[in-house]
Amino acid sequence: MSHAQDEDPAAQAHAVPPRRSRVGPTLAVVLLGYLTLPMAMSGTTVALPRIGADLDAAGAALNWVVTGYFLAASSFMLVAGSLGDLFGRRSVFGLGAALYTAGTLASASAGNILLLDAARVFSGIGAAGVMASGSSLLAVTFSAATGTADATRTRVFAAIGTASGAGLALGPTFSGWMVDGLGWRATFLTYAGAGALILLGTAFTRESRAETRPRVDKAGAATFIGGLALTLFAVTQGSKEGWISVPTLLPLAAGLALLAGFVRIEKRAAQPVLDLSLTRDRAFVAWPVGAFGLGAGTTGILVFLPAYLQGTSGVGAREAGTILLLMTTPVLCLPPLGARLVNRGVPARRLIVTSLLLIAAGNAWLTTLHPGISGAALAGPLLTIGIGQGLSLGIIDAQALGMVAPERSGMASGFLNTVRGGTGAVMLTLFGALLLALLEARTGSAESAGRISAGDLPVRPVREHVLAAAQFTDSLRIALWCVAGLSTGLTLLVHQLLRPPRARRRTTPRPRLQPLPAKQPPP
């Protein structure tokens, strides 16, 4: 059977399901990608203080070890998904795994912070191919056209949430053990080995692509990558150069101009990188907004809480990673529960709204942190945030991709993962910029602010250590309150976008009253 026939929805409606010999390996290799890539992300945050000490780096340059990865992944995610629809989702998935593995190997051997940042950007480009093509591979393999029941499809995408949650949960602990025992370079080597396994497993998956293969929208791809990358880069520059400085405003203006050009190009393109009709669907847009909310409420904590605990309380990377399990373990355990609740009739909109409210409450609760705080005292807020994220992590992909035709699953998956990747880059940068600004206002020194935010507090004299710990605590509390407010606003927005039609009846225009007929003159 040809690829066109494979992807023809009408033909698939009467075709036999894909061979089980292909379904199993496809599910396994995609889940491996969704396990190890989040593990590498969350695990790297625990290693930042050690990386900074070894490479003599701090502040924005050190944070780019994580930010650069997010920026590259989010910039290429949408394009990777659309290219998978055209040239083959397995092919793009495999290419992404190869780039990710090469970039992670280069990270392990980097001799300075600039080389490490560049290698992480390269890894992020590869991660875009893995993440965008992985979920679209499953969307097609387990589509209704192949005879897959809705409940099974929901469970499959819940497995993605479980794998991603497991990666987030195990990453800090695993990396903490590796960093304390063998060093941060050995940690990157381990993740490179996982990337090689993903690449090897790609050979056993089933290829799929869209029914037709028109010319690639090169102009759309170039303007989107350039526009998003420049815009995100400007956001990262703001914290270092100033928000109204030329190094910030120039790339911001160029990025916004390219994104405006991208919208104009997509309106005229026969096969656009992004079908803008998706963005006009309120129900579809609600799920990327929800995904943004889940990431926005946790990114800053994953990066800066380990540094805070190591700097103010003297815990090691291993113990800091173990404490983060309080937040990440629910992300491992709860996605199947969320899928089960939806399959049993609980409205998905109610679940995502509840999740965002829990994340807002957890961030507000976490503002009670203080130097020397115990893991037991952190359990309440971290578990609340983790439960909020875990409940909805496994339903977002199923809800969003279930609204589009299988032949556009790569585009929709790319858009959804672009939002996820952009969330990491933007929130890490904004959270870090706010934290650095607050610390600089208290210390009077940008260099001191960068050292403190990386967990590098002065040990002696004790008086200076206590002062720096108090400054770090006050600044982090304000940043957490801001995240709590943002999460509350996103909760209201998602609720509005997912309101059922009955709730919007009052907003529909009333029919015009017909004028009364003119009175006839008396005879």
Coordinates of C-alpha atoms in Angstrom, one line a residue:
M1 CA 0.0 0.0 0.0
S2 CA 1.4 3.5 -0.9
H3 CA 1.9 6.2 1.7
A4 CA -0.9 8.2 0.1
Q5 CA -3.2 5.3 0.7
D6 CA -1.9 4.9 4.2
E7 CA -2.8 8.5 5.1
D8 CA -6.1 8.8 3.2
P9 CA -8.7 9.1 5.9
A10 CA -11.5 7.7 3.7
A11 CA -9.4 4.7 2.8
Q12 CA -8.3 4.2 6.4
A13 CA -12.0 4.1 7.5
H14 CA -12.3 0.7 5.7
A15 CA -8.7 -0.5 6.1
V16 CA -7.3 -2.9 8.7
P17 CA -5.5 -1.4 11.6
P18 CA -1.7 -1.1 11.4
R19 CA 0.2 -4.3 12.1
R20 CA 0.8 -4.8 15.8
S21 CA 4.5 -5.5 15.1
R22 CA 4.8 -1.8 14.2
V23 CA 2.4 -0.3 16.7
G24 CA 4.3 -1.6 19.7
P25 CA 7.8 -0.3 18.7
T26 CA 6.3 3.0 17.6
L27 CA 4.7 3.5 21.0
A28 CA 7.8 2.4 22.8
V29 CA 10.3 4.6 21.0
V30 CA 8.1 7.7 21.2
L31 CA 7.6 7.1 25.0
L32 CA 11.3 6.7 25.4
G33 CA 11.8 10.1 23.8
Y34 CA 9.2 11.7 26.0
L35 CA 10.9 10.1 29.0
T36 CA 14.5 11.1 28.4
L37 CA 14.1 14.6 27.0
P38 CA 12.2 16.0 30.0
M39 CA 14.6 14.1 32.2
A40 CA 17.6 15.9 30.6
M41 CA 15.8 19.2 31.0
S42 CA 14.9 18.9 34.7
G43 CA 18.1 17.2 35.5
T44 CA 20.3 19.9 34.0
T45 CA 18.8 22.5 36.3
V46 CA 20.2 20.6 39.3
A47 CA 23.6 20.6 37.7
L48 CA 23.7 24.4 37.1
P49 CA 25.6 25.3 40.3
R50 CA 28.3 22.7 39.6
I51 CA 28.5 23.7 36.0
G52 CA 28.9 27.4 37.0
A53 CA 31.6 26.5 39.4
D54 CA 33.6 24.4 37.0
L55 CA 33.3 26.8 34.0
D56 CA 33.4 30.0 36.1
A57 CA 30.0 31.1 34.8
A58 CA 26.9 32.8 36.4
G59 CA 23.8 34.8 35.6
A60 CA 22.5 34.9 32.0
A61 CA 25.4 32.9 30.5
L62 CA 24.8 30.0 33.0
N63 CA 21.0 30.1 32.6
W64 CA 21.5 29.8 28.8
V65 CA 22.4 26.1 29.4
V66 CA 18.7 25.6 29.9
T67 CA 17.3 28.7 28.1
G68 CA 19.2 28.0 24.9
Y69 CA 17.8 24.5 24.8
F70 CA 14.2 25.7 25.2
L71 CA 14.6 28.6 22.8
A72 CA 15.9 26.4 20.0
A73 CA 13.4 23.7 20.6
S74 CA 10.4 26.1 20.6
S75 CA 11.7 27.9 17.5
F76 CA 11.9 24.7 15.4
M77 CA 9.0 22.7 16.8
L78 CA 6.3 24.0 14.5
V79 CA 8.4 23.6 11.4
A80 CA 9.5 20.1 12.5
G81 CA 5.9 19.0 12.9
S82 CA 4.9 20.3 9.4
L83 CA 8.0 18.8 7.7
G84 CA 7.0 15.5 9.3
D85 CA 3.6 15.7 7.7
L86 CA 5.3 16.3 4.3
F87 CA 8.4 14.1 4.3
G88 CA 7.6 11.5 6.9
R89 CA 7.1 11.7 10.6
R90 CA 9.5 8.8 11.3
S91 CA 12.2 10.5 9.2
V92 CA 12.0 13.8 11.0
F93 CA 11.8 11.9 14.3
G94 CA 15.0 10.0 13.5
L95 CA 16.9 13.1 12.3
G96 CA 15.9 14.9 15.5
A97 CA 17.2 12.0 17.6
A98 CA 20.5 12.2 15.7
L99 CA 20.9 15.9 16.2
Y100 CA 20.0 15.6 19.9
T101 CA 22.5 12.9 20.5
A102 CA 25.3 14.8 18.8
G103 CA 24.5 18.0 20.7
T104 CA 24.4 16.2 24.0
L105 CA 27.8 14.6 23.3
A106 CA 29.2 18.0 22.5
S107 CA 27.8 19.3 25.8
A108 CA 29.7 16.6 27.7
S109 CA 33.0 17.7 26.2
A110 CA 32.5 21.5 26.2
G111 CA 35.5 23.4 27.6
N112 CA 33.8 26.7 28.4
I113 CA 30.3 28.1 28.9
L114 CA 29.9 29.5 25.3
L115 CA 30.6 26.1 23.8
L116 CA 28.2 24.4 26.2
D117 CA 25.5 27.0 25.4
A118 CA 26.0 26.4 21.7
A119 CA 25.9 22.6 22.1
R120 CA 22.6 22.9 24.1
V121 CA 21.1 25.0 21.3
F122 CA 22.0 22.2 18.9
S123 CA 20.4 19.6 21.2
G124 CA 17.3 21.7 21.4
I125 CA 16.9 21.7 17.6
G126 CA 17.1 17.9 17.7
A127 CA 14.6 17.8 20.5
A128 CA 12.1 19.7 18.4
G129 CA 12.1 16.9 15.8
V130 CA 11.6 14.2 18.4
M131 CA 8.9 15.9 20.4
A132 CA 6.9 17.3 17.4
S133 CA 7.0 14.2 15.3
G134 CA 6.6 11.8 18.2
S135 CA 3.1 12.8 19.3
S136 CA 2.0 13.1 15.6
L137 CA 3.3 9.5 15.0
L138 CA 1.0 8.3 17.8
A139 CA -1.9 10.5 16.6
V140 CA -1.8 8.8 13.2
T141 CA -1.0 5.3 14.5
F142 CA -3.9 5.4 17.0
S143 CA -6.4 7.5 15.0
A144 CA -10.0 6.7 14.7
A145 CA -9.4 5.9 11.0
T146 CA -7.3 2.9 12.1
G147 CA -10.0 1.5 14.3
T148 CA -8.7 2.9 17.6
A149 CA -11.4 3.6 20.1
D150 CA -11.5 7.0 21.8
A151 CA -10.8 5.5 25.2
T152 CA -7.7 3.7 23.9
R153 CA -6.5 6.9 22.2
T154 CA -6.9 8.8 25.5
R155 CA -4.9 6.2 27.3
V156 CA -2.1 6.3 24.7
F157 CA -1.8 10.1 25.1
A158 CA -2.0 9.7 28.9
A159 CA 1.0 7.4 28.5
I160 CA 2.8 10.4 26.9
G161 CA 2.0 12.4 30.0
T162 CA 3.1 9.6 32.3
A163 CA 6.4 9.3 30.4
S164 CA 7.0 13.0 30.4
G165 CA 6.1 13.1 34.1
A166 CA 8.5 10.3 34.9
G167 CA 11.2 12.2 33.1
L168 CA 10.5 15.3 35.1
A169 CA 10.3 13.3 38.3
L170 CA 13.4 11.2 37.9
G171 CA 15.6 13.9 36.2
P172 CA 16.6 15.9 39.3
T173 CA 17.2 12.9 41.4
F174 CA 19.1 10.9 38.8
S175 CA 21.1 13.9 37.7
G176 CA 21.8 14.8 41.4
W177 CA 23.2 11.4 42.0
M178 CA 25.3 11.5 38.8
V179 CA 26.6 15.0 39.4
D180 CA 27.6 14.2 43.0
G181 CA 29.1 10.9 42.1
L182 CA 30.6 11.3 38.6
G183 CA 30.2 14.9 37.6
W184 CA 28.0 16.8 35.2
R185 CA 29.8 15.7 32.1
A186 CA 29.0 12.0 32.9
T187 CA 25.3 13.1 33.2
F188 CA 25.3 14.5 29.6
L189 CA 27.0 11.3 28.4
T190 CA 24.2 9.2 29.9
Y191 CA 21.6 11.3 28.1
A192 CA 23.5 11.0 24.9
G193 CA 23.3 7.2 25.3
A194 CA 19.5 7.5 25.6
G195 CA 19.4 9.6 22.5
A196 CA 21.3 6.9 20.6
L197 CA 18.7 4.3 21.8
I198 CA 15.9 6.5 20.4
L199 CA 17.7 6.8 17.1
L200 CA 18.2 3.0 17.0
G201 CA 14.5 2.4 17.8
T202 CA 13.4 4.6 15.0
A203 CA 14.3 1.9 12.5
F204 CA 11.4 -0.3 13.9
T205 CA 8.7 2.3 13.7
R206 CA 6.1 2.7 10.9
E207 CA 6.5 5.7 8.5
S208 CA 3.6 8.0 7.9
R209 CA 3.1 11.3 6.0
A210 CA 0.3 13.4 4.6
E211 CA -1.6 12.2 1.5
T212 CA 0.0 14.8 -0.7
R213 CA 3.5 16.2 -0.8
P214 CA 3.3 19.8 -2.1
R215 CA 6.2 22.2 -2.1
V216 CA 7.6 23.2 1.3
D217 CA 6.5 26.6 2.5
K218 CA 10.1 27.8 2.8
A219 CA 9.2 31.4 3.3
G220 CA 6.8 30.6 6.1
A221 CA 9.4 28.3 7.8
A222 CA 12.2 30.8 7.6
T223 CA 10.1 33.8 8.8
F224 CA 8.7 31.7 11.7
I225 CA 12.0 30.4 12.9
G226 CA 13.8 33.7 12.5
G227 CA 10.9 35.7 14.1
L228 CA 10.4 33.5 17.1
A229 CA 14.1 33.0 17.7
L230 CA 14.8 36.8 17.6
T231 CA 11.8 37.6 19.8
L232 CA 12.8 35.0 22.4
F233 CA 16.4 36.2 22.2
A234 CA 15.3 39.7 22.8
V235 CA 13.5 38.6 26.0
T236 CA 16.7 36.9 27.2
Q237 CA 18.7 40.0 26.4
G238 CA 16.4 42.2 28.4
S239 CA 17.6 40.8 31.7
K240 CA 21.2 41.3 30.8
E241 CA 21.3 44.5 28.7
G242 CA 18.2 46.3 29.9
W243 CA 14.6 46.2 28.5
I244 CA 14.9 49.5 26.6
S245 CA 18.5 49.1 25.4
V246 CA 19.4 48.7 21.7
P247 CA 20.6 45.1 22.1
T248 CA 17.1 44.3 23.3
L249 CA 14.9 46.5 21.2
L250 CA 16.6 45.8 17.9
P251 CA 16.2 42.0 17.8
L252 CA 12.7 42.4 19.3
A253 CA 11.6 44.7 16.5
A254 CA 13.1 42.4 13.9
G255 CA 11.5 39.4 15.4
L256 CA 8.0 41.0 15.6
A257 CA 8.4 42.2 12.0
L258 CA 9.3 38.7 10.8
L259 CA 6.3 37.2 12.7
A260 CA 4.0 39.7 11.1
G261 CA 5.4 38.7 7.7
F262 CA 4.8 35.1 8.7
V263 CA 1.1 35.7 9.3
R264 CA 0.8 37.4 5.9
I265 CA 2.6 34.6 4.1
E266 CA 0.5 31.9 5.8
K267 CA -2.7 33.5 4.7
R268 CA -1.7 33.1 1.0
A269 CA 0.2 29.8 1.2
A270 CA -1.3 26.7 -0.5
Q271 CA 0.3 24.4 2.1
P272 CA 1.1 26.7 5.1
V273 CA 3.5 25.8 7.9
L274 CA 0.6 26.8 10.3
D275 CA -3.0 26.7 9.2
L276 CA -4.3 29.9 10.8
S277 CA -7.8 28.5 11.1
L278 CA -6.5 26.4 14.0
T279 CA -5.8 29.6 15.9
R280 CA -9.4 30.8 15.3
D281 CA -10.9 27.8 17.0
R282 CA -11.5 28.8 20.6
A283 CA -11.7 25.3 21.9
F284 CA -8.4 24.3 20.2
V285 CA -6.6 27.4 21.4
A286 CA -7.6 26.7 25.0
W287 CA -5.4 23.6 25.2
P288 CA -2.1 25.3 24.1
V289 CA -3.0 28.0 26.6
G290 CA -3.5 25.3 29.2
A291 CA -0.2 23.8 28.3
F292 CA 1.4 27.2 28.7
G293 CA -0.2 27.5 32.2
L294 CA 1.1 24.1 33.3
G295 CA 4.7 25.0 32.3
A296 CA 4.5 28.6 33.5
G297 CA 3.7 27.5 37.0
T298 CA 6.7 25.1 37.3
T299 CA 9.6 26.2 35.2
G300 CA 11.0 28.8 37.6
I301 CA 10.7 26.4 40.5
L302 CA 12.5 23.6 38.7
V303 CA 15.5 25.9 37.9
F304 CA 15.8 28.1 40.9
L305 CA 14.5 26.1 43.9
P306 CA 17.5 23.7 43.7
A307 CA 19.9 26.6 43.6
Y308 CA 18.1 28.2 46.5
L309 CA 18.2 25.1 48.6
Q310 CA 21.9 24.4 47.8
G311 CA 22.9 28.0 48.5
T312 CA 20.9 28.9 51.6
S313 CA 20.5 25.6 53.3
G314 CA 23.8 23.9 52.3
V315 CA 22.1 20.8 50.8
G316 CA 23.9 18.9 48.0
A317 CA 22.7 18.4 44.4
R318 CA 21.5 14.9 45.3
E319 CA 19.3 16.1 48.2
A320 CA 17.9 19.0 46.2
G321 CA 16.9 16.6 43.5
T322 CA 15.2 14.4 46.0
I323 CA 13.2 17.3 47.4
L324 CA 12.0 18.1 43.9
L325 CA 10.4 14.6 43.8
L326 CA 7.7 16.1 46.0
M327 CA 6.6 18.1 43.0
T328 CA 7.5 15.7 40.2
T329 CA 6.2 12.4 41.6
P330 CA 2.5 13.4 41.1
V331 CA 3.4 14.3 37.5
L332 CA 4.6 10.7 37.2
C333 CA 1.6 9.1 38.8
L334 CA -1.5 11.2 37.9
P335 CA -1.7 11.4 34.1
P336 CA -3.5 8.0 33.9
L337 CA -5.9 9.1 36.5
G338 CA -6.7 12.3 34.5
A339 CA -7.3 10.2 31.4
R340 CA -9.5 7.8 33.3
L341 CA -11.6 10.6 34.7
V342 CA -12.2 12.0 31.2
N343 CA -13.1 8.5 29.9
R344 CA -15.6 8.2 32.7
G345 CA -17.4 11.5 31.8
V346 CA -15.6 14.2 33.8
P347 CA -15.4 17.2 31.5
A348 CA -11.9 17.8 30.3
R349 CA -12.4 21.6 30.8
R350 CA -13.1 21.1 34.5
L351 CA -9.9 19.1 34.9
I352 CA -7.7 21.7 33.2
V353 CA -9.2 24.6 35.2
T354 CA -8.8 22.7 38.4
S355 CA -5.2 22.0 37.6
L356 CA -4.4 25.6 36.9
L357 CA -6.0 26.7 40.2
L358 CA -3.9 24.2 42.1
I359 CA -0.7 25.4 40.5
A360 CA -1.6 29.0 41.4
A361 CA -2.4 28.0 45.0
G362 CA 0.9 26.0 45.2
N363 CA 3.0 28.9 44.1
A364 CA 1.3 31.2 46.6
W365 CA 1.9 28.6 49.3
L366 CA 5.6 28.2 48.4
T367 CA 6.2 31.9 49.3
T368 CA 6.5 30.6 52.9
L369 CA 10.0 29.2 52.1
H370 CA 12.9 30.4 54.2
P371 CA 16.6 29.4 54.7
G372 CA 17.0 26.0 56.3
I373 CA 13.4 25.0 55.4
S374 CA 12.9 21.2 55.6
G375 CA 11.6 18.9 53.0
A376 CA 8.5 18.3 55.1
A377 CA 7.7 22.0 55.1
L378 CA 8.0 22.1 51.4
A379 CA 5.8 19.0 50.9
G380 CA 2.5 20.9 50.9
P381 CA 3.2 23.5 48.2
L382 CA 5.3 21.2 46.0
L383 CA 2.7 18.4 46.1
T384 CA -0.1 20.9 45.3
I385 CA 1.8 22.1 42.2
G386 CA 2.7 18.6 41.2
I387 CA -0.9 17.3 41.5
G388 CA -2.1 20.3 39.4
Q389 CA 0.3 19.5 36.6
G390 CA -0.1 15.8 36.7
L391 CA -3.9 15.7 36.5
S392 CA -4.0 17.4 33.1
L393 CA -0.6 16.6 31.6
G394 CA -2.0 13.4 29.9
I395 CA -5.1 14.9 28.4
I396 CA -3.9 18.0 26.6
D397 CA -2.5 16.2 23.5
A398 CA -5.5 14.0 23.1
Q399 CA -7.9 16.9 23.4
A400 CA -6.0 19.2 21.0
L401 CA -5.0 16.6 18.4
G402 CA -8.5 15.0 18.5
M403 CA -9.8 18.3 17.0
V404 CA -7.8 18.1 13.8
A405 CA -7.7 15.7 10.8
P406 CA -4.9 13.0 11.0
E407 CA -3.1 14.5 8.0
R408 CA -2.6 17.8 9.9
S409 CA -1.6 16.1 13.2
G410 CA 2.1 17.1 12.7
M411 CA 1.2 20.7 12.3
A412 CA -1.1 20.7 15.3
S413 CA 1.5 18.8 17.4
G414 CA 4.2 21.2 16.3
F415 CA 2.1 24.2 17.3
L416 CA 1.3 22.6 20.7
N417 CA 4.9 21.7 21.4
T418 CA 6.0 25.2 20.2
V419 CA 3.9 26.6 23.0
R420 CA 5.4 24.1 25.5
G421 CA 9.0 24.9 24.4
G422 CA 8.3 28.6 24.3
T423 CA 6.9 28.5 27.8
G424 CA 10.1 27.1 29.1
A425 CA 12.2 29.7 27.3
V426 CA 10.0 32.7 28.1
M427 CA 9.2 31.7 31.7
L428 CA 12.8 30.8 32.6
T429 CA 14.0 34.1 31.2
L430 CA 11.3 36.3 32.7
F431 CA 11.5 34.5 36.1
G432 CA 15.2 34.7 36.0
A433 CA 15.2 38.4 34.9
L434 CA 12.7 39.3 37.7
L435 CA 14.8 37.4 40.3
L436 CA 18.0 39.1 39.1
A437 CA 16.5 42.5 39.1
L438 CA 15.1 42.1 42.6
L439 CA 18.5 40.7 43.9
E440 CA 20.4 43.5 42.2
A441 CA 18.1 46.1 43.8
R442 CA 19.0 44.6 47.2
T443 CA 22.7 43.9 46.7
G444 CA 23.6 46.9 44.5
S445 CA 25.7 44.6 42.2
A446 CA 24.7 42.7 39.1
E447 CA 27.6 40.3 39.7
S448 CA 26.5 39.5 43.2
A449 CA 22.9 39.1 42.0
G450 CA 24.0 36.6 39.4
R451 CA 26.1 34.6 41.9
I452 CA 23.3 34.5 44.5
S453 CA 20.7 33.4 41.9
A454 CA 23.0 30.5 40.9
G455 CA 23.2 29.4 44.6
D456 CA 26.8 30.7 45.0
L457 CA 26.4 32.5 48.4
P458 CA 29.3 33.7 50.4
V459 CA 30.2 31.2 53.2
R460 CA 32.3 33.5 55.3
P461 CA 31.8 35.7 57.2
V462 CA 28.5 34.2 58.5
R463 CA 27.0 37.6 58.6
E464 CA 27.3 38.1 54.8
H465 CA 25.9 34.6 54.2
V466 CA 22.8 35.3 56.3
L467 CA 22.3 38.6 54.5
A468 CA 22.6 37.0 51.1
A469 CA 20.2 34.2 52.1
A470 CA 17.6 36.8 53.3
Q471 CA 18.0 38.7 50.0
F472 CA 17.5 35.5 47.9
T473 CA 14.5 34.6 50.0
D474 CA 12.7 37.9 49.7
S475 CA 13.4 38.1 45.9
L476 CA 12.2 34.5 45.3
R477 CA 9.0 35.1 47.3
I478 CA 8.1 38.1 45.1
A479 CA 8.8 36.1 41.9
L480 CA 6.5 33.3 43.1
W481 CA 3.7 35.6 43.9
C482 CA 3.9 36.9 40.3
V483 CA 3.7 33.3 39.0
A484 CA 0.7 32.7 41.2
G485 CA -1.0 35.8 39.7
L486 CA -0.2 34.7 36.2
S487 CA -1.6 31.2 36.8
T488 CA -4.8 32.7 38.1
G489 CA -5.2 34.8 35.0
L490 CA -4.6 31.8 32.7
T491 CA -7.2 29.9 34.7
L492 CA -9.8 32.5 33.9
L493 CA -8.8 32.6 30.2
V494 CA -9.0 28.9 29.7
H495 CA -12.4 28.8 31.5
Q496 CA -13.6 31.5 29.1
L497 CA -12.3 29.7 26.0
L498 CA -13.9 26.4 26.9
R499 CA -17.2 27.6 28.1
P500 CA -20.0 25.4 26.6
P501 CA -22.4 27.1 24.2
R502 CA -25.2 27.4 26.8
A503 CA -23.0 29.7 28.9
R504 CA -22.5 32.0 25.9
R505 CA -26.1 32.4 24.9
R506 CA -26.4 35.8 26.6
T507 CA -23.5 37.1 24.4
T508 CA -25.2 36.3 21.1
P509 CA -26.8 39.3 19.5
R510 CA -30.5 39.4 19.8
P511 CA -32.5 39.3 16.6
R512 CA -33.7 42.6 15.4
L513 CA -37.3 43.5 16.0
Q514 CA -39.3 43.9 12.9
P515 CA -40.9 47.3 12.5
L516 CA -44.7 47.5 13.1
P517 CA -46.7 47.9 10.0
A518 CA -47.8 51.5 9.3
K519 CA -51.3 52.3 10.3
Q520 CA -53.8 52.6 7.5
P521 CA -55.7 55.8 7.2
P522 CA -59.4 55.5 8.2
P523 CA -61.7 55.1 5.2

